[in-house]
XYZ file of C-alpha atoms in Angstrom:
665
model
C -0.129 0.229 0.171
C 1.588 3.643 -0.987
C 0.868 7.079 0.761
C -0.209 9.405 -1.411
C -0.758 13.429 -0.658
C -2.081 14.492 -3.680
C -3.958 17.733 -4.007
C -7.636 17.875 -5.780
C -8.137 20.032 -8.425
C -11.941 20.849 -9.281
C -12.974 20.529 -13.148
C -12.902 24.457 -12.915
C -9.998 24.742 -11.379
C -12.137 27.053 -8.357
C -11.250 24.362 -5.259
C -8.558 22.473 -3.832
C -8.195 20.328 -1.555
C -5.107 18.691 0.348
C -5.170 15.326 2.027
C -3.490 11.923 2.486
C -4.805 8.359 1.785
C -4.149 4.830 0.990
C -4.467 3.524 -1.955
C -3.868 1.549 -4.401
C -4.082 3.125 -7.658
C -4.130 6.508 -8.798
C -7.660 8.266 -8.229
C -9.301 9.805 -10.859
C -9.525 14.211 -11.119
C -6.939 13.768 -8.430
C -3.427 15.032 -9.339
C 0.399 14.776 -7.402
C 2.248 17.335 -5.752
C 4.810 16.473 -8.938
C 2.084 17.235 -11.338
C 1.185 20.190 -10.329
C 4.879 21.992 -8.692
C 7.377 21.035 -12.021
C 5.753 23.108 -14.571
C 3.597 26.894 -14.922
C 1.130 25.234 -15.943
C 0.719 22.779 -13.146
C 1.184 25.397 -10.296
C -1.635 27.539 -12.402
C -3.597 24.818 -11.283
C -2.326 24.975 -7.899
C -3.163 28.384 -7.646
C -6.535 28.715 -9.033
C -8.561 29.318 -5.630
C -5.143 31.114 -4.115
C -6.197 33.864 -7.106
C -10.158 33.884 -6.695
C -9.801 34.477 -3.045
C -7.462 37.523 -3.040
C -8.634 40.107 -1.198
C -9.491 42.622 -3.720
C -12.295 44.206 -3.091
C -14.068 44.368 -6.679
C -17.401 44.707 -7.829
C -18.815 40.955 -5.553
C -17.108 42.612 -3.017
C -19.062 42.885 -0.399
C -18.171 43.781 3.713
C -20.333 41.580 5.460
C -21.440 37.940 5.003
C -20.533 34.539 4.552
C -18.575 35.636 2.001
C -15.253 36.206 4.439
C -14.856 39.990 2.906
C -14.978 38.712 -1.309
C -18.484 37.374 -3.032
C -16.067 35.535 -5.440
C -19.114 32.741 -5.866
C -22.626 33.720 -7.644
C -24.773 32.808 -4.945
C -25.702 35.883 -2.903
C -27.329 37.342 -5.729
C -28.530 41.350 -5.765
C -28.046 41.130 -1.996
C -23.876 41.675 -3.215
C -24.746 44.818 -4.342
C -26.497 45.509 -1.424
C -22.792 44.893 0.531
C -20.861 47.660 -1.082
C -20.266 49.188 2.229
C -16.082 49.962 0.876
C -17.326 52.407 -1.764
C -17.095 55.176 0.031
C -16.111 57.402 -2.132
C -17.744 60.491 -0.934
C -16.024 62.994 1.399
C -19.124 63.740 2.856
C -20.352 60.221 3.383
C -18.892 57.253 5.469
C -21.155 54.291 3.543
C -22.637 55.556 0.481
C -24.382 51.752 -0.782
C -27.573 50.886 -1.217
C -28.616 49.977 2.865
C -27.394 53.410 3.146
C -25.982 52.301 6.587
C -22.787 51.492 8.438
C -24.176 50.568 11.547
C -22.897 46.763 11.207
C -19.691 48.266 9.787
C -17.763 47.669 13.142
C -18.882 44.325 13.391
C -16.125 43.360 11.694
C -15.372 41.424 7.903
C -14.803 37.774 9.961
C -11.737 38.179 7.762
C -8.902 35.219 8.227
C -7.287 33.857 5.200
C -5.170 31.459 6.597
C -6.081 28.117 4.525
C -4.638 30.354 1.353
C -1.736 31.477 3.342
C -1.338 27.289 4.026
C -1.568 26.867 0.478
C 0.977 29.413 -0.107
C 3.103 28.036 2.295
C 3.210 24.587 0.923
C 3.915 25.875 -2.570
C 6.698 27.645 -1.091
C 8.394 24.569 1.173
C 7.689 22.264 -1.596
C 9.549 24.060 -5.247
C 12.636 23.666 -4.482
C 11.942 20.082 -5.026
C 11.253 20.323 -8.451
C 13.857 23.477 -9.691
C 17.396 23.747 -9.548
C 18.559 25.983 -6.556
C 18.837 29.520 -7.417
C 17.537 29.027 -11.218
C 15.773 31.643 -12.580
C 12.869 29.687 -12.977
C 12.396 28.893 -8.816
C 12.584 32.341 -8.160
C 9.957 33.810 -10.420
C 7.773 30.704 -8.419
C 8.694 31.749 -5.198
C 8.408 35.732 -6.085
C 5.194 34.949 -7.452
C 3.449 32.791 -4.440
C 5.549 35.467 -1.218
C 3.404 38.119 -3.670
C 0.403 36.864 -3.100
C 1.373 36.297 0.683
C 1.765 39.344 1.004
C -1.728 40.545 -1.197
C -3.512 38.266 1.656
C -1.660 39.543 4.504
C -2.558 42.955 3.697
C -5.380 42.648 3.222
C -5.586 41.587 7.476
C -3.814 43.860 8.009
C -4.856 46.765 6.933
C -8.133 45.776 9.103
C -6.394 44.700 11.902
C -3.640 45.520 13.237
C -1.170 43.135 14.101
C -1.815 39.021 13.305
C -0.445 35.799 13.414
C 2.966 36.378 11.056
C 2.678 32.130 9.708
C 5.728 31.238 7.608
C 5.763 27.270 7.718
C 3.350 25.053 7.432
C 1.994 24.057 10.416
C 1.765 20.102 11.518
C -2.022 19.974 11.672
C -1.470 16.515 13.674
C 0.198 18.636 16.202
C -0.725 19.215 19.994
C -3.420 22.090 19.341
C -1.197 23.980 22.395
C 1.541 23.607 19.703
C -0.543 24.690 16.847
C -1.407 28.329 18.645
C 0.501 31.272 17.639
C 0.098 35.353 19.345
C -0.571 37.907 17.359
C 2.977 39.669 15.776
C 2.552 43.572 16.202
C 1.164 45.661 13.683
C 4.990 46.828 12.883
C 6.252 43.108 12.153
C 3.520 42.444 10.261
C 4.313 45.680 7.645
C 7.882 45.045 7.395
C 6.980 40.845 6.866
C 4.525 42.440 3.733
C 7.629 44.967 2.819
C 10.540 41.478 2.936
C 8.414 39.453 0.504
C 7.643 42.499 -1.826
C 11.609 43.150 -2.245
C 12.479 39.439 -3.089
C 8.784 39.361 -5.356
C 10.248 42.157 -7.001
C 13.708 40.988 -7.669
C 12.551 38.159 -8.539
C 10.093 38.131 -10.143
C 8.550 37.912 -13.817
C 9.343 40.425 -15.541
C 6.221 39.871 -18.460
C 4.545 42.671 -18.817
C 1.874 41.155 -20.865
C 1.099 38.646 -18.009
C -1.602 41.061 -16.261
C -3.194 37.990 -14.819
C -0.738 36.952 -12.706
C 1.025 38.377 -9.519
C 4.804 39.095 -11.064
C 7.582 41.579 -10.156
C 4.942 44.628 -10.847
C 2.402 43.977 -9.380
C 4.435 42.915 -6.266
C 5.944 46.613 -6.175
C 2.584 48.303 -6.797
C 1.435 46.184 -3.650
C 4.073 48.234 -2.455
C 3.493 50.985 -2.694
C 0.343 51.036 -1.846
C 0.625 48.901 1.897
C 4.129 50.997 2.487
C 1.711 53.946 2.241
C -1.030 52.491 4.024
C 1.469 52.043 6.963
C 2.941 55.295 6.318
C 0.071 57.267 7.324
C -0.866 54.815 9.909
C 2.268 55.486 12.398
C 2.268 59.272 11.028
C -1.302 59.565 11.785
C -2.299 56.935 14.373
C -1.206 58.153 17.528
C -4.188 60.870 17.526
C -6.469 58.581 17.812
C -5.279 58.045 21.515
C -6.940 54.349 21.722
C -5.509 52.371 24.604
C -5.806 48.955 26.188
C -3.794 45.856 26.211
C -3.476 45.797 22.403
C -2.074 49.158 21.906
C 0.126 48.653 24.965
C 1.801 45.558 22.638
C 2.336 47.109 19.770
C -0.856 45.066 18.101
C -3.095 48.424 16.706
C -0.549 51.394 16.235
C 3.594 52.413 15.360
C 5.791 54.312 16.896
C 5.480 57.584 14.435
C 9.680 57.607 13.572
C 8.823 54.794 11.229
C 6.474 56.396 9.234
C 9.401 57.316 6.942
C 11.025 53.984 6.008
C 7.358 53.243 4.792
C 7.146 56.150 3.526
C 10.544 55.821 1.471
C 9.365 51.859 0.240
C 6.341 52.962 -1.557
C 8.094 56.039 -2.585
C 10.670 53.823 -4.560
C 8.324 51.111 -5.596
C 6.855 53.439 -8.106
C 9.548 54.658 -9.740
C 10.331 50.923 -9.746
C 7.425 50.997 -12.039
C 8.207 54.229 -13.830
C 11.403 52.895 -14.920
C 10.040 49.549 -15.889
C 7.702 52.077 -18.489
C 4.684 51.494 -17.025
C 2.980 55.093 -18.049
C -0.318 56.663 -18.218
C -3.400 55.719 -20.717
C -3.641 58.533 -22.773
C -5.486 60.047 -26.189
C -7.120 63.013 -28.171
C -10.725 62.273 -27.014
C -9.904 62.636 -22.835
C -13.413 61.356 -22.038
C -13.494 58.012 -24.236
C -9.865 58.142 -22.810
C -10.724 57.437 -19.879
C -13.459 55.264 -20.648
C -11.187 53.060 -21.750
C -9.173 52.616 -19.006
C -11.436 50.691 -17.408
C -13.039 49.482 -20.436
C -10.292 47.692 -22.098
C -7.364 46.104 -20.504
C -4.153 48.549 -21.496
C -1.056 46.155 -21.058
C 1.294 48.863 -23.321
C 0.674 51.695 -20.805
C -1.184 51.515 -17.707
C -2.624 48.204 -15.859
C -0.364 46.195 -13.760
C -2.537 43.619 -12.101
C -6.458 42.642 -13.393
C -9.124 40.430 -13.089
C -10.989 39.119 -15.188
C -14.533 37.782 -15.763
C -16.420 35.486 -17.790
C -16.090 34.479 -21.363
C -14.228 37.683 -22.038
C -11.439 37.040 -20.170
C -8.458 36.898 -22.234
C -7.962 33.979 -20.366
C -8.029 30.299 -23.023
C -11.126 29.120 -21.229
C -12.369 32.069 -19.593
C -13.711 32.416 -16.118
C -16.302 30.976 -14.230
C -16.182 34.166 -12.481
C -19.219 37.138 -13.747
C -20.698 39.766 -11.838
C -23.338 42.926 -11.781
C -21.855 46.016 -11.634
C -24.109 47.132 -14.983
C -27.441 45.479 -13.458
C -26.551 46.937 -10.196
C -25.877 50.856 -10.712
C -27.894 51.887 -13.940
C -31.887 52.824 -13.909
C -34.528 49.409 -14.840
C -35.150 49.124 -17.894
C -34.718 51.137 -22.212
C -31.598 48.534 -22.593
C -30.106 49.551 -19.394
C -30.405 47.538 -16.000
C -32.573 44.039 -16.358
C -32.653 43.698 -12.376
C -32.511 45.737 -9.561
C -30.746 48.713 -10.648
C -29.770 51.753 -8.423
C -28.249 49.772 -5.799
C -25.346 52.356 -5.666
C -25.738 56.158 -6.805
C -23.349 59.234 -6.833
C -23.797 62.236 -4.416
C -23.187 66.114 -4.974
C -20.428 65.751 -2.749
C -18.643 63.347 -4.480
C -19.663 65.098 -7.821
C -18.559 68.412 -6.769
C -15.194 67.580 -6.297
C -14.112 67.565 -9.441
C -13.839 70.099 -12.074
C -17.527 71.776 -12.613
C -19.700 74.300 -13.212
C -20.609 76.671 -10.359
C -24.204 75.912 -9.172
C -24.407 79.196 -6.706
C -23.649 82.587 -7.013
C -21.511 84.906 -4.687
C -25.042 85.411 -3.629
C -26.226 82.094 -2.502
C -28.614 82.129 -5.815
C -28.661 79.153 -8.225
C -26.763 79.886 -11.730
C -29.246 79.943 -14.723
C -28.336 77.226 -16.849
C -30.261 77.554 -21.011
C -30.464 73.867 -20.807
C -30.182 70.118 -18.270
C -27.268 69.557 -20.618
C -25.255 72.667 -19.799
C -23.922 71.292 -16.695
C -21.552 68.834 -18.181
C -21.730 70.227 -21.792
C -20.866 73.792 -21.725
C -16.941 72.738 -21.700
C -16.394 73.617 -17.193
C -16.431 69.953 -16.255
C -13.160 68.267 -16.476
C -13.209 65.257 -18.883
C -12.664 62.487 -15.971
C -15.395 63.256 -14.467
C -17.979 63.467 -17.578
C -16.473 59.837 -17.394
C -17.201 58.932 -13.848
C -20.945 59.871 -13.861
C -23.638 60.205 -16.288
C -25.393 63.030 -16.172
C -29.349 64.132 -17.819
C -28.638 64.379 -21.671
C -25.390 61.479 -21.611
C -26.505 58.957 -24.123
C -25.947 54.974 -22.686
C -24.196 53.827 -25.442
C -24.438 50.041 -25.686
C -28.648 50.702 -25.531
C -28.472 54.537 -27.026
C -31.087 55.346 -24.389
C -30.988 59.117 -23.533
C -30.092 59.398 -19.606
C -33.320 61.594 -18.226
C -33.199 62.639 -14.886
C -35.061 66.120 -13.529
C -35.711 66.112 -10.438
C -38.750 68.363 -10.645
C -40.309 72.386 -12.134
C -40.764 75.373 -10.442
C -43.290 77.864 -12.149
C -41.246 80.752 -10.737
C -38.156 81.187 -8.707
C -38.546 84.383 -6.871
C -36.302 85.773 -4.160
C -35.292 82.274 -3.183
C -31.878 81.145 -2.116
C -30.375 77.748 -2.407
C -30.079 77.874 1.279
C -33.478 77.869 1.160
C -34.061 75.781 -1.390
C -32.019 73.168 0.942
C -33.605 73.317 4.201
C -37.175 73.477 2.472
C -39.726 70.033 3.428
C -39.863 67.755 0.126
C -43.375 67.011 -1.726
C -45.752 67.835 -3.891
C -46.969 71.346 -5.144
C -45.145 73.215 -2.615
C -44.874 76.522 -2.362
C -41.673 78.724 -0.810
C -42.014 82.563 -1.479
C -43.495 83.042 -4.305
C -42.081 80.192 -6.441
C -44.105 76.893 -6.507
C -42.075 73.161 -6.572
C -44.153 70.407 -8.767
C -42.480 66.835 -8.527
C -43.579 63.364 -9.155
C -44.912 60.890 -6.418
C -43.572 57.352 -7.034
C -43.015 54.871 -9.909
C -46.164 55.897 -12.077
C -45.759 59.097 -12.489
C -42.523 59.313 -14.243
C -41.264 61.314 -17.081
C -44.522 62.475 -16.842
C -45.839 66.552 -17.882
C -48.131 68.707 -16.974
C -49.801 71.899 -18.841
C -48.372 75.296 -17.039
C -49.009 78.634 -17.999
C -50.203 77.003 -21.467
C -47.428 74.910 -21.960
C -46.754 71.473 -21.504
C -44.067 70.583 -19.545
C -42.481 67.503 -18.349
C -42.103 67.231 -15.001
C -39.774 64.481 -13.893
C -37.233 62.722 -15.661
C -37.958 59.025 -16.490
C -35.013 57.464 -14.808
C -35.526 59.606 -11.571
C -35.813 61.471 -9.631
C -38.076 60.149 -7.023
C -39.951 61.947 -4.281
C -40.998 58.493 -2.633
C -38.385 55.891 -1.524
C -40.298 52.863 -2.694
C -39.650 53.931 -6.525
C -37.091 50.864 -6.411
C -34.072 51.019 -9.563
C -34.554 54.811 -9.988
C -32.416 57.101 -9.219
C -33.258 59.344 -6.919
C -29.435 61.788 -6.341
C -29.295 63.151 -9.567
C -26.903 60.887 -11.645
C -25.444 57.356 -12.305
C -21.863 56.054 -11.765
C -20.358 55.623 -15.409
C -16.887 53.937 -14.476
C -16.648 50.455 -15.355
C -20.045 50.467 -16.638
C -19.890 48.297 -20.474
C -19.856 50.565 -23.283
C -19.039 47.954 -25.932
C -21.461 45.772 -26.045
C -19.884 42.637 -23.685
C -22.219 42.644 -21.143
C -25.702 41.780 -24.052
C -28.657 41.603 -21.230
C -27.618 43.086 -17.563
C -29.430 40.915 -15.409
C -27.919 39.280 -12.510
C -24.265 37.988 -12.486
C -23.974 38.813 -16.426
C -21.531 41.116 -16.423
C -17.854 40.356 -16.998
C -15.924 44.111 -18.105
C -12.073 43.149 -15.713
C -11.827 44.936 -12.518
C -8.295 46.667 -12.229
C -6.432 45.450 -9.550
C -3.719 47.816 -9.748
C -3.150 50.605 -12.547
C -0.403 53.278 -12.741
C -2.981 55.495 -11.560
C -3.162 53.864 -8.544
C 0.168 54.504 -8.651
C 0.695 57.642 -9.273
C -1.809 58.869 -6.694
C 0.002 56.725 -4.087
C 3.584 57.990 -5.236
C 2.623 62.469 -4.624
C 1.425 61.631 -1.342
C 4.450 59.565 -0.326
C 7.105 61.774 -2.120
C 5.249 64.938 -0.251
C 5.090 62.730 3.730
C 8.914 62.012 2.447
C 8.783 65.986 1.623
C 7.446 66.947 5.125
C 9.273 64.190 7.418
C 12.934 65.645 5.585
C 11.905 69.103 5.283
C 12.695 68.489 1.316
C 10.971 71.334 -1.104
C 12.115 69.276 -4.033
C 9.961 66.180 -2.873
C 7.521 68.178 -2.384
C 7.196 70.159 -6.148
C 7.583 66.432 -7.379
C 4.371 65.232 -5.507
C 2.711 68.112 -7.315
C 4.542 66.955 -10.683
C 3.062 64.168 -10.379
C -0.643 65.285 -9.510
C -0.826 67.052 -12.661
C 0.149 64.371 -14.732
C -2.965 62.918 -13.386
C -5.004 66.349 -14.131
C -3.465 66.845 -17.667
C -4.393 62.847 -18.613
C -8.405 64.105 -16.698
C -8.351 67.168 -18.589
C -8.531 69.419 -15.497
C -6.729 72.869 -14.564
C -3.373 72.385 -13.497
C -2.468 72.971 -9.666
C -0.072 75.438 -8.709
C 1.731 74.377 -5.394
C 1.145 77.482 -2.987
C 4.973 77.569 -1.418
C 3.214 78.705 2.370
C 0.262 76.323 2.326
C -2.467 76.588 4.983
C -2.660 73.967 7.857
C -6.444 73.141 7.030
C -5.835 70.073 9.300
C -5.147 71.213 13.496
C -8.429 73.285 14.262
C -10.281 70.116 12.567
C -8.354 67.112 13.189
C -6.114 68.105 16.201
C -2.580 67.477 13.570
C -1.003 69.356 10.768
C -2.534 68.536 7.254
C -2.064 71.563 4.667
C -3.788 72.781 1.958
C -1.274 71.298 -0.770
C -1.166 67.541 0.910
C -5.000 67.605 0.582
C -5.291 68.844 -2.337
C -3.077 65.373 -3.225
C -5.492 63.427 -0.949
C -8.704 65.005 -2.652
C -7.107 64.319 -6.398
C -6.873 60.934 -5.234
C -10.113 60.640 -4.337
C -11.419 61.966 -7.587
C -8.749 59.788 -9.942
C -9.829 56.083 -7.746
C -13.611 57.513 -6.938
C -15.748 53.794 -6.769
C -12.187 51.600 -7.044
C -13.305 51.067 -2.942
C -10.131 52.852 -1.568
C -11.989 55.488 0.246
C -13.599 53.779 2.916
C -9.754 52.994 3.618
C -8.186 56.007 2.680
C -10.303 57.982 5.530
C -9.200 54.663 8.416
C -5.493 55.077 7.294
C -5.836 59.150 7.683
C -7.760 58.954 11.108
C -10.271 61.615 9.641
C -12.949 59.427 9.791
C -14.391 59.733 13.267
C -14.416 63.532 13.089
C -15.408 63.608 9.446
C -18.465 61.607 10.734
C -18.897 63.074 13.238
C -22.938 63.429 15.011
C -23.816 61.984 11.702
C -23.561 62.937 7.973
C -26.017 63.176 5.757
C -25.346 63.363 1.751
C -27.052 65.656 -0.893
C -28.671 65.537 -4.616
C -27.906 67.505 -7.516
C -31.101 68.186 -7.834
C -32.428 69.645 -11.966
C -35.285 71.772 -11.995
C -36.857 73.509 -15.068
C -38.708 77.581 -14.253
C -41.060 77.708 -16.614
C -41.776 81.265 -16.162
C -37.461 81.971 -17.222
C -37.537 78.844 -19.760
C -34.136 78.001 -17.042
C -32.559 75.426 -14.982
C -31.309 75.620 -11.905
C -29.489 73.162 -10.322
C -29.801 72.477 -5.962
C -28.292 70.689 -3.514
C -31.140 68.869 -1.763
C -31.062 66.627 1.069
C -33.009 62.981 -0.132
C -35.470 61.340 0.792
C -33.813 57.780 1.517
C -30.928 59.489 3.438
C -29.773 58.083 6.572
C -27.011 60.329 8.832
C -23.437 58.122 8.626
C -21.769 58.048 11.659
C -17.971 56.153 11.644
C -16.558 55.588 15.489
C -12.881 55.271 16.532
C -12.879 52.074 17.352
C -13.475 51.494 13.705
C -9.624 52.288 12.797
C -9.617 48.555 13.394
C -11.749 45.880 13.083
C -12.005 43.647 15.777
C -9.987 39.867 15.600
C -13.401 37.442 13.974
C -14.229 35.836 17.476
C -14.461 31.898 16.207
C -10.735 33.037 15.688
C -10.437 34.078 19.722
C -12.810 31.190 20.913
C -10.018 28.877 19.374
C -7.270 30.721 20.010
C -6.781 32.134 23.818
C -3.270 33.973 22.544
C -5.081 36.521 20.464
C -5.607 39.815 22.089
C -8.735 41.629 21.294
C -8.441 44.658 19.729
C -9.010 47.704 21.999
C -12.801 49.747 21.986
C -14.532 46.026 21.830
């Protein structure tokens, strides 16, 4: 009788289980280690589930639930769309998602991927048995494995702080007490991530066309992101004044004097990628070009690491993964969304961060526009904003449907200020001063017209805005998300889990955001004005591609932070942070950025409500105005200091009494 160690590979290469069994014959469907680990093709099979479960906040990402924070299979239905609580793109809301709630945020993700880390450690330990020591082939495979391990640890450390560092394969048959490991310090965990990524950057594969694999460039991009996180946590973490056993043990937070080394590591990784030839994807039509950044795979310039979906994948057999981005964010009908619709909508707080036309004059009076489309189509709005949001009058290219978003009409608008409008009660036929506002309620009257002053006037848009919160599938924020929406006819039905656009895990645009922030922070730490100037030049590289006005560095910047947050943030650094929000909008960075900057608890102190972009037609003037109002479906958003760190999963603490709980819970 022989004892074979084998790995079972499911038909879809999506499920691996390691086991031992006594048998005389090789079971069907089972592959030996020497088959899986002795060739690149075999290693791809072995790593299939590792890649699928990689902690990427992508289209299917959900904060809570049985997917450990990352919905990788299609069994959550449309509720996955309702869990996009990490799509924190508004500076005025910590939770801009369909539910409008943030109450479960501090309850934790329950994310503890040591099963995948064990798979990676197994590969790292076994690979030297099949390749010549020191060979390029061995080092490339080890580099890929260590970069993936660093990614998994990054997913945990940015949530929990210090976690147990497991470098080797533990014997599952060992006594339980020997298997228990305490948490390592947060500093040691970030350094462990850095160590793995340094090896991967030096030894990883150098074929830039393999954007589906974690090569040396993916490792460098992760280094630029992770070390920036670590640097800001070290620099600003002490200001939240959390105390307790976890803080005292170094599990939550790091000494501020560690910030410089992390900022330097992020900065160096960014330069590494530039020297490797990465650059922004550019084109003459700046709106279409920005759409192409997300709608196509751009191996020649910007894309570093991409997650592919469906049959549209460039992988030979495609993938078994689909998502529902178009289905969940576009409004229902007209060739747009066939199910759900409008699960995630943009706010005026986010839209107004971009270069957009002024809607209110110096006297707090709404500016008049000749047409509803003049808000985005008069040459004042930056191209990146037009490519990030759908505004009324834009055409959705796949369906050919014209987006129609109108809040209502005013018969007249004499003597009414914007501040009076935003505080007024919503309703039908409400009279404010000498103005009479008319809005339609619920779904039955969408797009209807009425006779006013002797002419037929459309009262509301076919796709929004609604007064009632019961009109699911229509917008109530005044715009829709355009970024990542398919414009090439890839998604023919737009029903649940039919979408196939790729997700850009790492792209050079983000690297430039990381570079600008790391360079400016280094300039502050080292007193180096040249680094600050370099940071602004990088920001302007992004703004030039975006079709926005370039930024001029302020030589003696005002301190915008001390009075508000209790620590300095100068106006140049704030602009760099805001530029990051604009460039990376709806790419799932915002929540974690607000956390690592340690500003979220103050930004949402006592709760914050968001606002709409409400377009009204003024009948007696034949003009349009845009007002910022509170939508009917609006709840206050809060963020508590303890939420800067998630709680260690309770089930893990129950199994391992060496795990110290995070303070504040």
